[in-house]
Amino acid sequence: MSLDQFLSGLVYLGSAFVLFFLGKWVYSGLHRHFVLREELLERDNFALALVMIGYHLGLVFAIGGVLSGTATSLREDLIGIFLYGGISIVLLNFASFLNDWLILPKFDDEQEIIRDRNAGTGIIVAANHIATGLIIAGALSGSGDLLTAAVFWLLGQAALILASRVYGWLLPYDVHANLEKDNVAVGVSFAGMLVAVGNIVRVSVSGDFISWREALLKFGGFLAFGLILLPLIRLITDQVLLPGKRLTAELVKQATPNIGAGAIEAFSYIAASLLLGWVV
């Protein structure tokens, strides 16, 4: 690594931390019913800590999408980082409200996280941030403009909402009812599905924009394949990764839900999405 590369790396890291500070400020401004510092450091709210990890990791992925594009100078890179980074902060926070209204519509996410410290809900909200960051990264990775990136973000949110409905329909138990019981295992498995779908969308919208027809066909094909994979992956997890046990029983039919089983299911979804991106 040359001295110039080292110094430019420090500049990029510094700009990323500025965006983290800005993102935290925006998040605090939009959630005035609680004090972020007090919840994290005085009340030791683990559920909120998960949300903030997901929020900032989503922002990291979004910034990565900006940096993966072509640039001619450090100045051009920094303009792109702050312009698209600022837009990413707005989109991440708006996606959080969509998560509350449309992905987990049966209760108030903020109350579950702040009042009840529900880690199961917290990890789902965190996963939604990560999935949105991945979608933004894909949308910003090619030669498209702000309009194409915005449309891809909207398509990605629609995909997350659709996948959550399909996933809930496939399950033999009620996700909301189990989250209300503070079932973290169910939250972990649901979160893995969201991250996996976000990654599939990232792959589908990555690359240079050529035409809407080609972009929509690619997006639709990947999404359809991903939705078909959901029940297959759950079946494989049940039969191969957890032989002799039933995933549903481990998650919802025990006195203490098996968080490890939920993590294995989440891993299966994410691993499948990574493999899909590498082989297709």
mmCIF file of N, CA and C in Angstrom, residues 18-20 22-23 59 62-63 79-92:
data_model
loop_
_atom_site.group_PDB
_atom_site.id
_atom_site.type_symbol
_atom_site.label_atom_id
_atom_site.label_comp_id
_atom_site.label_asym_id
_atom_site.label_seq_id
_atom_site.Cartn_x
_atom_site.Cartn_y
_atom_site.Cartn_z
ATOM 1 N N VAL A 18 -18.377 10.441 9.564
ATOM 2 C CA VAL A 18 -19.236 11.630 9.524
ATOM 3 C C VAL A 18 -20.664 11.228 9.177
ATOM 4 N N LEU A 19 -20.811 10.322 8.210
ATOM 5 C CA LEU A 19 -22.137 9.836 7.831
ATOM 6 C C LEU A 19 -22.783 9.047 8.968
ATOM 7 N N PHE A 20 -21.983 8.266 9.700
ATOM 8 C CA PHE A 20 -22.523 7.539 10.853
ATOM 9 C C PHE A 20 -23.098 8.524 11.877
ATOM 10 N N LEU A 22 -24.123 11.583 11.258
ATOM 11 C CA LEU A 22 -25.314 12.180 10.659
ATOM 12 C C LEU A 22 -26.495 11.214 10.733
ATOM 13 N N GLY A 23 -26.222 9.938 10.449
ATOM 14 C CA GLY A 23 -27.280 8.932 10.511
ATOM 15 C C GLY A 23 -27.847 8.794 11.910
ATOM 16 N N LEU A 59 -26.005 1.201 6.427
ATOM 17 C CA LEU A 59 -25.349 2.390 5.889
ATOM 18 C C LEU A 59 -23.982 2.049 5.312
ATOM 19 N N ALA A 62 -24.547 0.609 1.934
ATOM 20 C CA ALA A 62 -24.931 1.656 0.992
ATOM 21 C C ALA A 62 -23.711 2.460 0.542
ATOM 22 N N ILE A 63 -22.841 2.816 1.493
ATOM 23 C CA ILE A 63 -21.613 3.542 1.147
ATOM 24 C C ILE A 63 -20.729 2.684 0.252
ATOM 25 N N ILE A 79 -17.773 13.613 -2.979
ATOM 26 C CA ILE A 79 -19.078 14.180 -3.345
ATOM 27 C C ILE A 79 -20.119 13.067 -3.427
ATOM 28 N N GLY A 80 -19.734 11.960 -4.070
ATOM 29 C CA GLY A 80 -20.647 10.824 -4.192
ATOM 30 C C GLY A 80 -20.991 10.218 -2.846
ATOM 31 N N ILE A 81 -19.982 10.086 -1.974
ATOM 32 C CA ILE A 81 -20.215 9.497 -0.653
ATOM 33 C C ILE A 81 -21.224 10.321 0.138
ATOM 34 N N PHE A 82 -21.033 11.640 0.175
ATOM 35 C CA PHE A 82 -21.924 12.467 0.991
ATOM 36 C C PHE A 82 -23.293 12.658 0.339
ATOM 37 N N LEU A 83 -23.335 12.750 -0.992
ATOM 38 C CA LEU A 83 -24.625 12.882 -1.670
ATOM 39 C C LEU A 83 -25.449 11.610 -1.513
ATOM 40 N N TYR A 84 -24.872 10.496 -1.949
ATOM 41 C CA TYR A 84 -25.616 9.239 -1.899
ATOM 42 C C TYR A 84 -25.714 8.695 -0.475
ATOM 43 N N GLY A 85 -24.714 9.009 0.346
ATOM 44 C CA GLY A 85 -24.801 8.603 1.746
ATOM 45 C C GLY A 85 -25.952 9.297 2.449
ATOM 46 N N GLY A 86 -26.122 10.595 2.178
ATOM 47 C CA GLY A 86 -27.244 11.324 2.760
ATOM 48 C C GLY A 86 -28.581 10.776 2.294
ATOM 49 N N ILE A 87 -28.671 10.479 0.993
ATOM 50 C CA ILE A 87 -29.895 9.885 0.453
ATOM 51 C C ILE A 87 -30.139 8.517 1.084
ATOM 52 N N SER A 88 -29.074 7.756 1.283
ATOM 53 C CA SER A 88 -29.202 6.427 1.891
ATOM 54 C C SER A 88 -29.750 6.515 3.308
ATOM 55 N N ILE A 89 -29.327 7.519 4.065
ATOM 56 C CA ILE A 89 -29.840 7.706 5.422
ATOM 57 C C ILE A 89 -31.347 7.943 5.391
ATOM 58 N N VAL A 90 -31.792 8.776 4.451
ATOM 59 C CA VAL A 90 -33.231 9.037 4.312
ATOM 60 C C VAL A 90 -33.973 7.749 3.970
ATOM 61 N N LEU A 91 -33.442 6.988 3.010
ATOM 62 C CA LEU A 91 -34.108 5.763 2.572
ATOM 63 C C LEU A 91 -34.118 4.696 3.661
ATOM 64 N N LEU A 92 -33.031 4.601 4.424
ATOM 65 C CA LEU A 92 -32.985 3.631 5.523
ATOM 66 C C LEU A 92 -34.055 3.934 6.569
#
